Short mmCIF file of C-alpha atoms in Angstrom, two decimals:
data_model
loop_
_atom_site.label_atom_id
_atom_site.label_comp_id
_atom_site.label_asym_id
_atom_site.label_seq_id
_atom_site.Cartn_x
_atom_site.Cartn_y
_atom_site.Cartn_z
CA VAL A 7 4.92 -3.46 -15.94
CA GLN A 8 3.33 -1.00 -13.55
CA LEU A 9 4.22 -0.36 -9.94
CA GLN A 10 2.03 1.41 -7.39
CA ALA A 11 3.53 2.43 -4.06
CA SER A 12 1.40 3.33 -1.06
CA GLY A 13 1.48 3.59 2.72
CA GLY A 14 3.39 6.79 3.24
CA GLY A 15 2.33 9.45 5.67
CA LEU A 16 3.26 11.88 8.42
CA VAL A 17 4.52 10.26 11.62
CA GLN A 18 6.57 11.16 14.65
CA ALA A 19 10.10 10.03 15.35
CA GLY A 20 10.09 6.51 16.74
CA ASP A 21 6.88 5.52 14.98
CA SER A 22 6.47 2.81 12.36
CA LEU A 23 5.08 2.68 8.85
CA ARG A 24 4.64 -0.09 6.33
CA LEU A 25 4.97 0.76 2.68
CA SER A 26 3.43 -1.45 0.04
CA CYS A 27 4.15 -1.75 -3.66
CA ALA A 28 1.70 -3.50 -5.96
CA ALA A 29 3.18 -4.80 -9.19
CA ALA A 30 1.29 -5.44 -12.38
CA ALA A 31 3.78 -7.94 -13.75
CA ARG A 32 3.00 -11.35 -15.18
CA THR A 33 5.88 -13.21 -13.60
CA PHE A 34 6.44 -11.11 -10.51
CA SER A 35 8.13 -13.92 -8.59
CA ASN A 36 10.97 -13.97 -11.11
CA TYR A 37 12.11 -10.43 -10.43
CA ALA A 38 14.13 -8.68 -7.80
CA MET A 39 12.45 -5.71 -6.14
CA GLY A 40 13.92 -2.68 -4.46
CA TRP A 41 13.03 0.39 -2.45
CA PHE A 42 14.80 3.68 -2.94
CA ARG A 43 14.23 7.13 -1.48
CA GLN A 44 14.89 10.71 -2.38
CA ALA A 45 14.97 13.53 0.12
CA PRO A 46 14.59 17.17 -0.93
CA GLY A 47 17.77 18.45 -2.51
CA LYS A 48 19.42 15.04 -2.44
CA GLU A 49 20.00 12.28 -4.93
CA ARG A 50 17.93 9.14 -4.96
CA GLU A 51 19.48 6.46 -2.77
CA PHE A 52 19.15 2.76 -2.18
CA VAL A 53 17.17 1.61 0.84
CA ALA A 54 16.49 -2.13 0.55
CA ALA A 55 16.14 -4.90 -1.99
CA ILE A 56 14.87 -8.44 -2.13
CA GLY A 57 15.73 -11.11 -4.64
CA ARG A 58 13.65 -13.89 -6.12
CA SER A 59 14.17 -15.74 -2.88
CA SER A 60 12.75 -13.96 0.14
CA GLY A 61 15.87 -14.90 2.06
CA ASN A 62 18.04 -12.86 -0.28
CA THR A 63 17.92 -9.27 0.92
CA ALA A 64 20.13 -6.23 1.17
CA TYR A 65 19.86 -3.00 3.14
CA ALA A 66 21.50 0.38 3.26
CA ASP A 67 23.59 0.80 6.39
CA SER A 68 21.39 3.67 7.49
CA VAL A 69 18.31 1.45 7.79
CA LYS A 70 19.77 -1.88 8.87
CA GLY A 71 18.04 -3.19 11.96
CA ARG A 72 15.11 -0.78 11.54
CA PHE A 73 13.65 -1.60 8.12
CA THR A 74 12.57 -4.96 6.76
CA ILE A 75 11.76 -5.75 3.16
CA SER A 76 9.49 -8.65 2.28
CA ARG A 77 7.48 -9.91 -0.65
CA ASP A 78 4.23 -11.76 -1.27
CA ASN A 79 4.44 -13.37 -4.67
CA ASP A 80 0.81 -14.52 -4.61
CA ARG A 81 -0.35 -10.93 -4.15
CA LYS A 82 2.45 -9.52 -6.34
CA ARG A 83 3.45 -7.10 -3.62
CA VAL A 84 6.62 -6.02 -1.92
CA TYR A 85 6.61 -4.38 1.49
CA LEU A 86 8.92 -2.17 3.48
CA GLN A 87 8.32 -2.28 7.22
CA MET A 88 9.91 0.80 8.74
CA ASN A 89 10.39 0.92 12.50
CA SER A 90 12.04 3.45 14.78
CA LEU A 91 11.67 6.13 12.15
CA LYS A 92 13.93 9.16 12.31
CA PRO A 93 13.53 12.64 10.82
CA GLU A 94 16.34 11.80 8.39
CA ASP A 95 14.14 9.07 6.92
CA THR A 96 11.91 11.79 5.49
CA ALA A 97 11.80 11.33 1.71
CA ILE A 98 9.76 10.15 -1.21
CA TYR A 99 10.03 6.38 -1.31
CA TYR A 100 10.03 4.56 -4.63
CA CYS A 101 9.67 0.90 -5.40
CA ALA A 102 11.45 -0.55 -8.38
CA LEU A 103 11.58 -3.79 -10.33
CA ASP A 104 14.58 -5.43 -11.94
CA GLN A 105 13.31 -7.35 -14.92
CA LYS A 106 16.46 -9.40 -15.36
CA GLN A 107 15.71 -12.90 -14.15
CA LEU A 108 18.58 -13.42 -11.79
CA ILE A 109 19.46 -16.83 -10.48
CA LEU A 110 18.24 -17.43 -6.96
CA SER A 111 21.66 -17.09 -5.41
CA ALA A 112 22.65 -13.91 -7.25
CA PRO A 113 23.33 -10.82 -5.13
CA VAL A 114 20.34 -8.53 -5.03
CA PRO A 115 20.70 -5.39 -7.13
CA THR A 116 21.35 -2.22 -5.16
CA GLU A 117 22.10 0.34 -7.84
CA ILE A 118 19.56 2.63 -9.48
CA GLN A 119 20.73 1.58 -12.93
CA ASP A 120 19.98 -2.06 -12.13
CA TYR A 121 16.25 -1.42 -12.11
CA ASP A 122 14.01 -1.28 -15.15
CA TYR A 123 10.67 -0.06 -13.80
CA TRP A 124 9.75 2.47 -11.12
CA GLY A 125 6.64 3.35 -9.19
CA GLN A 126 5.40 6.88 -8.65
CA GLY A 127 6.64 7.24 -5.08
CA THR A 128 4.99 7.73 -1.72
CA GLN A 129 5.87 10.51 0.71
CA VAL A 130 7.15 9.66 4.17
CA THR A 131 7.55 12.54 6.60
CA VAL A 132 8.97 11.99 10.07
CA SER A 133 8.66 14.85 12.53
CA SER A 134 10.99 15.25 15.48
#
């Protein structure tokens, strides 16, 4: 499995960005996907996750109402739409794949240790 994140950049506070993660995985639709981020000097933290069902999502409190995670199983991609960006959103954003085939109704994984594969990260910088 390989994951390739893209879409990061330098924006101003209040702007929007959409991150994309392309997955080279045979049965992509079977797996939960997540986005995490790591700011300089800080530990990696959970941002958002989506289960096998697109209706099954979870968000960190800090991004609720501003970020939206979605997936396109035909294209084997997961997206993170980020609106109303703040300087504190500045970080490297990583996508991750949980290879365990959870049942549709299972809670989406939100812990780093839940995920089996990671992309290389894409830098998001929000200026004030």
